[in-house]
Phi, psi and omega in degrees: 000319181300321183292312182301317178298329174292326176294324185289323188309307182304333179295339184293350175293339182289158180284169194312291183304322175300317176294314180298316179293319174289323176289334170291320176305313182292323179295317182297327173299323176291318181289329173294319182293319170305314186295321184287342183232027185268010173300128178092346178271149181287157181292329173292320177300313179302317186293317184294311188291332175295317181293317177299317183285318175307310189283339172290319175295315184297326175290329175292323177297317178300324182265002179303311192305293181293329184288315179299317182283323188273320187270311183289307184262003176056031172269204178223176187297337186276347180248020179284116172309141182299331183296334177300325189277000175282342166303308182291325178295344181277350181295129185291145179270058186251111184238141184209120180292341180293342182262005191295344182277358178264129187289330175296322179298311180299326177299320182289315180303317184283351187239347196292331186260355188290148178293138179264130191290135178073011178298144177281174184264025174300161176299316183295314180296313179302326185289324182271331189301319176068345177045230182285348180288001181300327180296314181295318180295324173298314180305315187281326191257340181266146171286164194310308185288316174300320174305312178297319179296321183296316180285328169307308174299318180299317180293307182300308181291343178269348183297326184296327181251348184280152174288156187302319181292324177292317183303311180302314178305309183291326175299311182290329180294312181295320175301322179291324183286316184237066193297335184250017183310140176291339191270358189290322177307311182299313178296313175309317183292316178303317183294319181296322178297319180297317177290327175292326188256009183289166180307131179098347184268158178290135181302140177294134175283143171207160181256149180206163180245128177287168183295346178274346182098011181274133179277132184222166168236154178300326184289350173294337179262016179302136184104343179246158170281119190249126176262107182264127173222116175267123183217172179204161184289334180274002178262102185304305183303324176297316183295313184296341181274342182307316178294322177295316186299319173309312184295322177296314182297325179289334179286343176253018182300131170090356175267195182264014180264133179255127183257111183247100183264105187263116182269124184249014170291156179278342183271096185298322181306000000 
């Protein structure tokens, strides 16, 4: 499935209808190959492999709007044309709890109802956005186990950006709905970390090595305003932000602001 997904990615340079047509054609080739060579394979294997390929394509449809605009056209979320979202809107509402063990299926379940960043207020975009109605759609359309995963995923992924009070509220709402959820251990760990690292809490200390080879701790900079930027050579958005970050740094030259850019790649060079 990783190889199939890799084959689909270059197709995202195409315009919406072209991308949909070419990706569906590529999926059909995979399914035709499976059909011709399924002798001796179990019915379950054929079903699972078909699902893996199909949901791999569907997930690429869901991420097409921002990927095509921001990576291919070097634009931003605010410039995404409404027609790009019709690719995501074309994803079939096919759900099956028996497929929940497949990461490809979970990726789609976790993303299919999500609001799309920067969508315009066009009729097409508004139809797909679902806004706060995403919860209602999930309640109506998802089977039990997929529904539980969806709400666990929504809670977990939202913790990063939510205020501590909102995170706590969402946490207790989920716990009330699913008190014995299999996802609770992971969520408990995440909410504990959120409370510890929330706004107003003392920053977690860590050690790093400067470009000059000097060992330091974040706590060594106590009393100063610290601008933290974690980046890596493989992170496209990180690289694209560097020029803007440099301008900000130039504005504070000679002040008490420390610009700490932490490189997390394995290649120190």
